[in-house]
Short mmCIF file of C-alpha atoms in Angstrom, two decimals:
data_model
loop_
_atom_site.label_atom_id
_atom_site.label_comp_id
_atom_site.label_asym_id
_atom_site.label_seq_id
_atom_site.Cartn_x
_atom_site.Cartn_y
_atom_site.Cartn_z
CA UNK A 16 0.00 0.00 0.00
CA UNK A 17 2.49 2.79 1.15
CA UNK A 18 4.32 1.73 -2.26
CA UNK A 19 1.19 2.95 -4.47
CA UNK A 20 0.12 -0.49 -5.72
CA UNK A 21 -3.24 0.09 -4.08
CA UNK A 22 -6.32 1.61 -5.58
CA UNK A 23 -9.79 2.02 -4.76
CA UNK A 24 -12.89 3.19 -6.08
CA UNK A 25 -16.17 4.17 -4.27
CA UNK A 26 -19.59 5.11 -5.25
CA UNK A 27 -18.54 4.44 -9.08
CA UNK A 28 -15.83 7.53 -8.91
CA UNK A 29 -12.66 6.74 -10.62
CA UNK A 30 -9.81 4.40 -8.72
CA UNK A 31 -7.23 6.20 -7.10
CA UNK A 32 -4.17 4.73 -4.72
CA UNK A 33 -5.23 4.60 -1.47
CA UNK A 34 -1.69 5.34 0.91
CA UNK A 35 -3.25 4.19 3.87
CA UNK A 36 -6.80 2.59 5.43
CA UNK A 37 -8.87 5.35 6.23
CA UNK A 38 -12.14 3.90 6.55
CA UNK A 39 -14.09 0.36 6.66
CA UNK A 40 -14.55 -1.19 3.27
CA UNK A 41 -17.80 -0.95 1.65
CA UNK A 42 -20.93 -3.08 -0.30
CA UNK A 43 -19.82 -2.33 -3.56
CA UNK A 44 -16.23 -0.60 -3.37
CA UNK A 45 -13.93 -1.44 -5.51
CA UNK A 46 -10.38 -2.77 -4.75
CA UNK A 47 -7.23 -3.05 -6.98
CA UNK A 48 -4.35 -5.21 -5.02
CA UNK A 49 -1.51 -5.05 -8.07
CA UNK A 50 1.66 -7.31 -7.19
CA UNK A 51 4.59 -7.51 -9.40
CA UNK A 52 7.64 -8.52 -7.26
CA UNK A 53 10.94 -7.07 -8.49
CA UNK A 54 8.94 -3.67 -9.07
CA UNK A 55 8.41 -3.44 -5.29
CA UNK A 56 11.68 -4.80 -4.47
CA UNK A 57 13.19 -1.80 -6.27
CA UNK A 58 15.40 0.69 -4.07
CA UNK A 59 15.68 3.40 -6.52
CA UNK A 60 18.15 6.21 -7.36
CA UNK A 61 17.51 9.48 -5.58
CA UNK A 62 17.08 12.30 -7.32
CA UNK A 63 18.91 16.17 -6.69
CA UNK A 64 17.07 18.83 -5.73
CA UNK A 65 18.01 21.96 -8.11
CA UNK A 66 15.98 24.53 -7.35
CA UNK A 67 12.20 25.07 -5.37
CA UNK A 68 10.46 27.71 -6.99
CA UNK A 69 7.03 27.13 -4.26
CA UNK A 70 4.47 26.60 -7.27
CA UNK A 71 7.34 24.13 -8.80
CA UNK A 72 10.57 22.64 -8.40
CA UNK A 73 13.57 21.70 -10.84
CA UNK A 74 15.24 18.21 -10.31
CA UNK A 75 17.81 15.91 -11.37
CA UNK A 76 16.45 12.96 -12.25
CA UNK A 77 19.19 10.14 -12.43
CA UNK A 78 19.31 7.21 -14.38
CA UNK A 79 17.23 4.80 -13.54
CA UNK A 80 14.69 6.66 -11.84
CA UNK A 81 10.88 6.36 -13.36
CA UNK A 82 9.60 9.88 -14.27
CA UNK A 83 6.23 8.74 -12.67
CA UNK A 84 4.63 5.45 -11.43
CA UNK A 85 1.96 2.78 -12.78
CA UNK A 86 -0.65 1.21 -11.00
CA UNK A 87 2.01 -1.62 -9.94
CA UNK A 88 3.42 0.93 -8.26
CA UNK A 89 5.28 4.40 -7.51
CA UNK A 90 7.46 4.28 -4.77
CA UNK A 91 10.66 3.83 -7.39
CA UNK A 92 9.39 7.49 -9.11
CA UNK A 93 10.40 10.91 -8.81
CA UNK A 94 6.99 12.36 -8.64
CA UNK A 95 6.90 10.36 -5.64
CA UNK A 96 10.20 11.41 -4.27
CA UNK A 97 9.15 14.76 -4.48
CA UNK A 98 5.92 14.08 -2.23
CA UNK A 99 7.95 12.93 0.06
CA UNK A 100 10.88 15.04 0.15
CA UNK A 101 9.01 18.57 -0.05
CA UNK A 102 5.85 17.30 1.22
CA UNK A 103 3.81 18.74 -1.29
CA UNK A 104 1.15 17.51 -4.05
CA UNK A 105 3.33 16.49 -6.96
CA UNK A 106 2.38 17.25 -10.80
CA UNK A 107 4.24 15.91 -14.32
CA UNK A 108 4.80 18.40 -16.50
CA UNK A 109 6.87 16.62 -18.76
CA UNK A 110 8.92 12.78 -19.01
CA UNK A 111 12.44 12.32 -19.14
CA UNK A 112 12.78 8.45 -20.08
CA UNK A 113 13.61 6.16 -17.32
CA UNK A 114 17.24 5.61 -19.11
CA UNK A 115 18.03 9.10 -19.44
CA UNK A 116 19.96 11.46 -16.51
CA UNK A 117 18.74 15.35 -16.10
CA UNK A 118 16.95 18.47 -15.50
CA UNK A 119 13.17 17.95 -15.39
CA UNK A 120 9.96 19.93 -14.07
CA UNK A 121 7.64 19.26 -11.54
CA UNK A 122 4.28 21.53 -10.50
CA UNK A 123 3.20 21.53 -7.16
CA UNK A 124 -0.35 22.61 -7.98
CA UNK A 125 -3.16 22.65 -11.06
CA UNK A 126 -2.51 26.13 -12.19
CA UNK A 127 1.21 25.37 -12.49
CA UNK A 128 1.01 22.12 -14.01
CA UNK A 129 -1.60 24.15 -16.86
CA UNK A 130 1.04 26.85 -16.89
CA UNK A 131 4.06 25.11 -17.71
CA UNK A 132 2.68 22.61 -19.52
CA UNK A 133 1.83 25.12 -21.78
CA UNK A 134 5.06 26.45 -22.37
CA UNK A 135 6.22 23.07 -23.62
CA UNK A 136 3.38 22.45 -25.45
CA UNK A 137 3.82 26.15 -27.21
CA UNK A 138 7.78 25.72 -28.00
CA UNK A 139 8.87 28.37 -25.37
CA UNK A 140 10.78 26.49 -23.36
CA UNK A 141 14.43 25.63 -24.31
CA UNK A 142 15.40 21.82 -23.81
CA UNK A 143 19.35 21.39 -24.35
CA UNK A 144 20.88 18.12 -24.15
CA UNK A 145 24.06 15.87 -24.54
CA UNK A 146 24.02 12.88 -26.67
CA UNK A 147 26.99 10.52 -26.95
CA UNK A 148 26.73 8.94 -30.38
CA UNK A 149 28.29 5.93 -32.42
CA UNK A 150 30.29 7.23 -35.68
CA UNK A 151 32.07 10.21 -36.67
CA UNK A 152 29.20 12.54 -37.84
CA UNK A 153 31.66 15.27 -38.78
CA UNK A 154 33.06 13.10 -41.58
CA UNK A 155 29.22 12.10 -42.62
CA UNK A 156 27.14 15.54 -42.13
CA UNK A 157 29.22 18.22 -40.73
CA UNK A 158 29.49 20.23 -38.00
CA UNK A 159 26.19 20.71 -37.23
CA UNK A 160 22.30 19.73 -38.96
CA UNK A 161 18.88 19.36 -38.45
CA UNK A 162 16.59 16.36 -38.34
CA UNK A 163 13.06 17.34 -39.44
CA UNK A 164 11.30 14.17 -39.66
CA UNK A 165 7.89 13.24 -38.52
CA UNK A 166 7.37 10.54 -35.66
CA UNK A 167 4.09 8.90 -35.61
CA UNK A 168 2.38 11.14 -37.67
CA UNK A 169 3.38 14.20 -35.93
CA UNK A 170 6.08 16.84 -37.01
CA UNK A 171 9.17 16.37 -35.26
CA UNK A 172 12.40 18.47 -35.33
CA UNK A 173 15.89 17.84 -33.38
CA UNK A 174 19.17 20.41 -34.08
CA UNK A 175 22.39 19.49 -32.80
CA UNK A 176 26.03 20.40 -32.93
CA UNK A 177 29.51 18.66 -32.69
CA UNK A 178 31.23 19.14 -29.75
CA UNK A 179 33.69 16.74 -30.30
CA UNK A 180 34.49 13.84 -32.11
CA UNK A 181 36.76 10.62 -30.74
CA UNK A 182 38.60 9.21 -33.78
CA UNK A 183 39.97 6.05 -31.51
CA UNK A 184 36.74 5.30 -30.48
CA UNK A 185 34.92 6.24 -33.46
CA UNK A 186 32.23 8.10 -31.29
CA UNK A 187 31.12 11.78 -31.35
CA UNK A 188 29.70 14.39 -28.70
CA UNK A 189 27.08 16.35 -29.81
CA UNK A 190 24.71 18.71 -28.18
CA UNK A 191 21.32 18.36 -29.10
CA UNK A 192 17.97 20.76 -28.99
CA UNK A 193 14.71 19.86 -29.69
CA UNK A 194 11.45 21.56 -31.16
CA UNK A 195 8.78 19.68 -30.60
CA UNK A 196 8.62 16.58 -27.60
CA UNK A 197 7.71 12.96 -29.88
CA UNK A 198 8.18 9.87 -27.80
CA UNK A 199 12.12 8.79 -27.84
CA UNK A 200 12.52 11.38 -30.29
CA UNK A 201 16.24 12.26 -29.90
CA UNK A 202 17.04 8.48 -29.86
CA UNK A 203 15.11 7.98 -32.85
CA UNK A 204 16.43 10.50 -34.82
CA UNK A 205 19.74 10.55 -34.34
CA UNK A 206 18.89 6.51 -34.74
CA UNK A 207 17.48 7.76 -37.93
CA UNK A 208 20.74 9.13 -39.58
CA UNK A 209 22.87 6.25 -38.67
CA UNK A 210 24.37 7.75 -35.42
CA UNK A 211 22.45 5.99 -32.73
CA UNK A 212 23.05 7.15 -28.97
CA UNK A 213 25.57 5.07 -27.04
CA UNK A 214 24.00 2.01 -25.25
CA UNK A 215 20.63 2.74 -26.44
CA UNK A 216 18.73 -0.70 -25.89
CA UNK A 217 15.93 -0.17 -28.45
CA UNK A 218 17.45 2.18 -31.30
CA UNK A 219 20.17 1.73 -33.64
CA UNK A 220 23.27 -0.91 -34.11
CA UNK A 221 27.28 -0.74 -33.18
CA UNK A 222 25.81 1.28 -30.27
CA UNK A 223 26.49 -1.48 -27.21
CA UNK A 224 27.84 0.67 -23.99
CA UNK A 225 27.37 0.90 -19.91
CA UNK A 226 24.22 2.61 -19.42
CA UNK A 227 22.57 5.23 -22.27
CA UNK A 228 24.72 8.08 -22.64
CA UNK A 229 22.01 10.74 -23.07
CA UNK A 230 21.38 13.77 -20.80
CA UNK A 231 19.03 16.64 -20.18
CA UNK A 232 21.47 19.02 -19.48
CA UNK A 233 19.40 22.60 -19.20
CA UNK A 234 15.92 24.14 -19.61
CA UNK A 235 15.11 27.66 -20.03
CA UNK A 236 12.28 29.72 -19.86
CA UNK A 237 10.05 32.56 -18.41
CA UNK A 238 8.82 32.01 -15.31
CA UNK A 239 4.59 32.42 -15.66
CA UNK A 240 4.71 33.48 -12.01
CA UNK A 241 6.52 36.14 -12.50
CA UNK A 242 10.20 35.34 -11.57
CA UNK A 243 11.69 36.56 -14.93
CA UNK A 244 14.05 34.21 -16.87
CA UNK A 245 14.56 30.82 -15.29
CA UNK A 246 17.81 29.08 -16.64
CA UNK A 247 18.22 25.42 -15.14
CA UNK A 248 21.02 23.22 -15.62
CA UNK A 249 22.91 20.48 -14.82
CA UNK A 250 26.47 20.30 -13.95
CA UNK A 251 27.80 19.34 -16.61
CA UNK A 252 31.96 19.49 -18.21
CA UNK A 253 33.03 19.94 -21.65
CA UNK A 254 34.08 16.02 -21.05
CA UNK A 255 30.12 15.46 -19.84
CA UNK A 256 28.78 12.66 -21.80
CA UNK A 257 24.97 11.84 -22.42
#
């Protein structure tokens, strides 16, 4: 239960996880008991606090660390980290894939979850990251390019720039924004022009390596309560991989 693999549902409202018994069940609740074994027995990463703005807070999510939970469970999530930690109601405003490291958003009410969901959903929020890649993409495109290819059905668009390339290890460093927010769409694009992200498990080939080496490395935007120009990043080197 305190792990968020509960739910209930009374008087035909929707299920939601109950945390802890509150009240004698019922003729006609409904109960959802949801058991998977090595989901529970997860300890997960912890994720860094970067910044807590009241209405929202900035994060660094780690590798390995769900965005958000299912209804097996969401004790091995951030948003549930951040219940915890600030002891506040906990909104997604946008995913960072449970492989990938970095800087990621989290409302602490309604309004703010509308708020800067909208900014994401409108393009005015920056999203920078680093993406260790298989190849020498110098040699094959340049120093920098453009991917503008749909994803199901749905324009996509991902810019990025050398940063540097390792002729030993035939590999290349590139920083990466993106437009618009498709599902895996840095992996697949990149994927897409035969440079797929190191130790991606689902995208490319020749791209076997310890852990994915893709980051979220900084978001920037205007604050829509009023706290001008919010710049948020991770530490990162010049030698920071994805």
């Amino acid at each position: 239960m305190a792990k968020g693999a509960v739910w209930v549902s009374r008087g035909g409202k929707p299920l939601h996880r109950l945390r802890r018994v509150k009240a004698a069940v019922r003729v006609g609740d409904r109960l959802e008991l949801n058991y998977d074994a090595a989901l529970l027995a997860l300890v997960p990463p912890e994720a860094s606090l970067l910044r807590d703005a009241g209405r929202w807070s900035a994060w660094v999510k780690p590798a390995g660390l769900l965005s958000q939970g299912s209804p097996w469970g969401d004790h091995a999530s951030l948003l549930r980290q951040v219940e915890l930690r600030l002891g506040r109601p906990a909104f997604l405003v946008h995913r960072l894939d449970r492989e990938v490291a970095g800087v990621i958003l989290v409302a602490h009410d309604p309004g703010a979850a509308a708020a800067l969901s909208a900014l994401f959903r409108e393009g005015r929020i920056l999203k920078r990251y680093r993406a260790e890649v298989a190849g020498d993409v110098e040699a094959a495109h340049g120093r920098e390019g453009i991917v503008d290819a749909p994803l199901d059905g749905k324009p996509a668009r991902t810019l990025w720039t050398i940063l540097s390339v390792d002729p030993l290890r035939r590999t290349t460093l590139l920083e990466v924004t993106i437009e618009t927010g498709r599902q895996h769409q840095i992996r697949r694009h990149l994927a897409g022009i035969g440079h797929p992200v190191l130790g991606d498990p689902r995208y490319g080939e020749g791209n076997r390596a310890e852990g994915l080496r893709l980051t979220a490395v900084e978001l920037a935007f205007s604050d829509p309560f009023g706290a001008g120009t919010v710049d948020l990043r991770a530490g990162v080197t010049d030698e920071t991989p994805g």
